[in-house]
Amino acid sequence: MRSSFLAMTGLLVFSAVALAQSHTGIMTSAGWAPESLAGAKTGIAYATVMNHSGKTVEITALSSPVASTVELHDQSQKDGVVTMRRVEVPRLIPGKSMKLKPGGRHFMLIGLKEPLIEGQTFPLTITFDSGESVTAEITVKKAGLQPADESPKLEHDHH
Ligand SMILES: [Cu+2]
């Protein structure tokens, strides 16, 4: 009990210093990405984006220097088949968080320019229709450490 409380406290302190915030209240946590597989041209990244502004905002652009294209995807699983689809108009409702996590919504890094290697960090910038943007710092984690529900064998049906 005590050790898990301490672990949680450490995590909270860590995320508090790692938050990036735009001037009108859209924030993003620091994020993470699993190591990319050898020769892989796509990668995945996760972060939590919070809308503390008073209005709904729409994500209009995603970018990162590690990939030629970044998209927001939803993942679902039915009858053992994993499906991913691009979120066409991602909206963030005021007061809500959009939590990206394995097995669910994620940033898709398409056209990786270099392999994602454990310990490396890279920025991922989210731009909104209001013109503002926030940048999440993404840390690459060892592929074996990712939660069990995230299959590294997952293939994407990208062009
Ligand atoms: Cu995807």
PDB file of C-alpha atoms in Angstrom, residues 3 8 19 22 37 39 42 58-59 71 84 100 102 117 119:
ATOM      1  CA  SER A   3       4.967   1.789  -1.774  1.00  0.00           C
ATOM      2  CA  MET A   8       1.754   7.521  -7.355  1.00  0.00           C
ATOM      3  CA  LEU A  19       2.907  19.754 -18.367  1.00  0.00           C
ATOM      4  CA  SER A  22      -0.889  27.243 -23.940  1.00  0.00           C
ATOM      5  CA  LEU A  37      10.172  -2.251 -34.600  1.00  0.00           C
ATOM      6  CA  GLY A  39      12.413  -1.337 -40.270  1.00  0.00           C
ATOM      7  CA  THR A  42       5.125   3.812 -38.461  1.00  0.00           C
ATOM      8  CA  GLU A  58     -10.686  21.410 -32.674  1.00  0.00           C
ATOM      9  CA  ILE A  59      -7.317  19.915 -33.515  1.00  0.00           C
ATOM     10  CA  GLU A  71      -2.561  11.542 -37.362  1.00  0.00           C
ATOM     11  CA  MET A  84      -7.846   1.739 -36.651  1.00  0.00           C
ATOM     12  CA  LEU A 100      -4.477   8.544 -25.430  1.00  0.00           C
ATOM     13  CA  PRO A 102      -2.646   1.599 -25.751  1.00  0.00           C
ATOM     14  CA  ILE A 117      14.926   4.125 -29.559  1.00  0.00           C
ATOM     15  CA  GLY A 119      15.356   6.783 -23.814  1.00  0.00           C
TER      16      GLY A 119
END
